XYZ file of C-alpha atoms in Angstrom:
227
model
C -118.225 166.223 54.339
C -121.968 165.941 54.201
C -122.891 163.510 50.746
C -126.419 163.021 51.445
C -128.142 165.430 48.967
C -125.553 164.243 45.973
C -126.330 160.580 46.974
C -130.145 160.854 46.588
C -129.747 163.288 43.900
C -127.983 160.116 41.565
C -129.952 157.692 43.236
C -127.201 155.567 44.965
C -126.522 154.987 48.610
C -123.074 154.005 49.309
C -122.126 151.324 51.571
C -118.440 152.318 51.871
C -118.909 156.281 51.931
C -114.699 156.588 51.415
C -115.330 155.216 47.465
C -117.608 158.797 47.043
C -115.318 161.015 49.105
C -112.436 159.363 46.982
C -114.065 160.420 43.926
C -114.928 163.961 45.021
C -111.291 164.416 45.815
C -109.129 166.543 43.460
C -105.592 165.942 43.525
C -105.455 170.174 44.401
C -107.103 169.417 47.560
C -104.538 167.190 49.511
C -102.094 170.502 48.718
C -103.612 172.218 51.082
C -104.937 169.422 53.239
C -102.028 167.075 53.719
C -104.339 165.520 56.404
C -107.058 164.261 54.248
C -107.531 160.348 55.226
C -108.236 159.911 51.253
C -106.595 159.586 47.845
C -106.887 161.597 45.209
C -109.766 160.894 42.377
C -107.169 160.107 39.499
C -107.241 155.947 39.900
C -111.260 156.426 40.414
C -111.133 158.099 37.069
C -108.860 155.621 35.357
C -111.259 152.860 36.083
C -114.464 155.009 35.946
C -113.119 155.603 32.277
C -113.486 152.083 31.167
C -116.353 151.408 32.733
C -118.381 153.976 30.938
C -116.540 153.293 27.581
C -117.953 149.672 28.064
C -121.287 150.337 29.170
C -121.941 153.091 26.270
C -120.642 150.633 23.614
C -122.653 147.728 24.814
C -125.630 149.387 24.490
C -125.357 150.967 21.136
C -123.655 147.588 19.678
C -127.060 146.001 21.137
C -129.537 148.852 20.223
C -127.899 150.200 17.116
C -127.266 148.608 13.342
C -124.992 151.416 12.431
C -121.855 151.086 10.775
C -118.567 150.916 13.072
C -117.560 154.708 12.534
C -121.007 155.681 12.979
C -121.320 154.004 16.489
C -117.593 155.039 17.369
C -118.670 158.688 16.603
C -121.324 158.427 18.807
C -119.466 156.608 21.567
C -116.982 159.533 21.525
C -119.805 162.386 21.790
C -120.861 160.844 24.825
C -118.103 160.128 26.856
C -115.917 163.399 25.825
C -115.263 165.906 28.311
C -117.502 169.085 26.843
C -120.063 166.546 27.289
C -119.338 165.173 30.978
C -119.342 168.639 32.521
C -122.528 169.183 31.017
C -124.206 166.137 32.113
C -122.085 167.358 35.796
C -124.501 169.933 36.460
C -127.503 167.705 36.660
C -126.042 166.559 39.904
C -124.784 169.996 40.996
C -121.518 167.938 41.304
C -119.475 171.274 41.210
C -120.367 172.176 45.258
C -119.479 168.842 46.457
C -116.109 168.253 44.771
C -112.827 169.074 47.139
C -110.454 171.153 45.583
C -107.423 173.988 46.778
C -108.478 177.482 46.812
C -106.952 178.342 43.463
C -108.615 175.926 41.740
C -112.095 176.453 43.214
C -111.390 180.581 41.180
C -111.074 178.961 38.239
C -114.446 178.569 36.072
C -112.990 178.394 32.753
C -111.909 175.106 30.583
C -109.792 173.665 33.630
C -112.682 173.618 35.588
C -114.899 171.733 32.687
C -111.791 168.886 33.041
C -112.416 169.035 36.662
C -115.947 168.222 36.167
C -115.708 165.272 33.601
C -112.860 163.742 35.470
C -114.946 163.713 38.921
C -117.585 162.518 36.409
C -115.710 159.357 35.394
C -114.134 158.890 38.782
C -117.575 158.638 40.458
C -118.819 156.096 37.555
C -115.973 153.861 39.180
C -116.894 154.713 42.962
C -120.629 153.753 42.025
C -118.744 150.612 40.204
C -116.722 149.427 43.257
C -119.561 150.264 45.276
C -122.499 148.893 43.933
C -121.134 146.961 40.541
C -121.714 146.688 37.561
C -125.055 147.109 36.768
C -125.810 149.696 39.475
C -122.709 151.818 37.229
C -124.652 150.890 33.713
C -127.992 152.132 35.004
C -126.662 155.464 36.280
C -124.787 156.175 32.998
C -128.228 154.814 31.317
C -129.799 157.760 33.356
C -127.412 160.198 33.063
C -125.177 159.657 29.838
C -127.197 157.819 27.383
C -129.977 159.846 27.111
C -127.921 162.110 25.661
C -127.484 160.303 22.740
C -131.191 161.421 20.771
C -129.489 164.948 21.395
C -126.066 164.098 19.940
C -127.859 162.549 16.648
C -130.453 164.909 16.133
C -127.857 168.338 16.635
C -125.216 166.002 14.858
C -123.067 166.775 17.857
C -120.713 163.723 17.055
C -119.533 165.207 14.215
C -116.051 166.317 15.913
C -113.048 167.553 14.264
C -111.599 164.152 14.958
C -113.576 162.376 13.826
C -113.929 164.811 10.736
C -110.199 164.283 9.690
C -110.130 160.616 10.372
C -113.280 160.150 8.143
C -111.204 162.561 5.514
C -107.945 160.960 5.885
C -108.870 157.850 5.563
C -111.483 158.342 2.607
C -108.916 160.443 0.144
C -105.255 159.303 1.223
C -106.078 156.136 2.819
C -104.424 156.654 6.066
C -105.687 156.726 9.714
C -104.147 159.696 11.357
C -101.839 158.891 14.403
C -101.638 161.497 17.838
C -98.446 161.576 19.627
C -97.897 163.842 22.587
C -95.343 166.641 21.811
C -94.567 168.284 24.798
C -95.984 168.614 28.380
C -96.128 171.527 30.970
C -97.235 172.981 33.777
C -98.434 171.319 37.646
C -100.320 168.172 37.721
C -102.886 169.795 38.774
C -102.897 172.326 35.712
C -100.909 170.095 33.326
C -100.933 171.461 29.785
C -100.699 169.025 26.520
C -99.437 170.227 22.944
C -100.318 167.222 20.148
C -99.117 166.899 16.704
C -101.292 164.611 14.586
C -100.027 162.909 11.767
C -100.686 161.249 8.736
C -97.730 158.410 8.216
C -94.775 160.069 9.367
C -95.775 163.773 7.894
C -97.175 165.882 10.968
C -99.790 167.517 9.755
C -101.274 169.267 12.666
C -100.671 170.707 16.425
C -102.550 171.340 18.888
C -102.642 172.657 22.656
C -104.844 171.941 25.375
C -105.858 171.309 29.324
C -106.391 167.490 28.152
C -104.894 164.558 25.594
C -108.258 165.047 23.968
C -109.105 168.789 24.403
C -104.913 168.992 22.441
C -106.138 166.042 20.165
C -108.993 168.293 19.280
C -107.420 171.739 18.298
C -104.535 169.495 16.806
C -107.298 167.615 14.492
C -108.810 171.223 13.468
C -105.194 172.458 12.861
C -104.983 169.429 10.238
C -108.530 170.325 8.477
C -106.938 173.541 7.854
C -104.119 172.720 6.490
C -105.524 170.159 4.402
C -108.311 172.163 2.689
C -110.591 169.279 4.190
């Protein structure tokens, strides 16, 4: 596979091209290519995860005065997966990432997953590649400049964060998410959330993701509440 164009497109050269391919790779693909010298992108993402989680909240800890929940607000608007995917197509990263057939049909919300995971998983190729401030200066470029956009829309402003702000402001309580059931493939898995408040569920939710669930579950809740 040809990574030329996506490589000057983000501005890094890799010296061990096997970190990018890892990254690009979609655990759909080795399905149909049981040949594939590589690993699936799903440890990439793991660590690509934590890397941007630290890099965002360094810089608005150093940047920003704000108040904790402010800042974690923030911090959540830019690394969610709505977000990721969007930020995706600034790098066309959709044509270069390896996936089966079936998946490659899909262009609704599993695909948007797709996206922000190969999102986070290259973060940690670039990471293991290059280190860590090669990793903080692409998310600078790519991820933090988002964040004039996210204040001035008030994009951060998520149901989650909505019902935590609620919760904890008229029953004192910070609401706790506990996965309920799963289903379907690992490549397709499906996640149903309850959130609750104590031991009281107040809320469920369904979704491709933990989060995307955590979402619809924390929206449920709102509802219910009156909040």
């Amino acid at each position: 596979m040809e990574t030329k164009t996506l490589e000057t497109k983000i501005g890094v050269q890799f010296k061990n091209k096997d970190f990018l391919l890892t990254a690009l790779t979609h655990r759909s693909y080795l399905n149909e290519n049981p040949s594939w010298k590589l690993d699936h992108n799903e440890r990439l993402e793991f660590l690509g995860d934590a890397v941007l989680e630290m890099v965002v909240t360094e810089d608005l800890y150093a940047k920003h005065d704000n108040p904790e929940g402010e800042l974690t607000n923030w911090r959540a608007a830019l690394v969610n997966a709505v977000m990721l995917a969007q930020i995706s197509t600034e790098i066309d990263l959709n044509d270069y990432i390896l996936m089966s057939r079936g998946e490659a049909k899909d262009t609704g919300r599993a695909r948007q997953y797709i996206l922000a995971n190969a999102m986070e998983a290259l973060i940690g190729a670039i990471y293991l590649d290059q280190g860590y401030a090669v990793a903080a200066e692409f998310i600078q470029r790519y991820v933090l400049k988002e964040l004039s956009r996210i204040i001035e829309q008030r994009l951060y402003r998520d149901a989650k964060s909505m019902f935590q702000e609620q919760a904890q402001e008229k029953v004192g309580i910070t609401p706790g998410y506990e996965v309920l059931e799963e289903s379907g493939p690992d490549h397709a898995r499906q996640f149903k959330v309850g959130v609750y408040l104590g031991s009281e569920l107040i809320g469920e939710g369904k979704g491709a993701s933990k989060q995307e669930a955590q979402q619809k579950a924390a929206e449920a809740a709102l509802k219910a509440k009156g909040w």
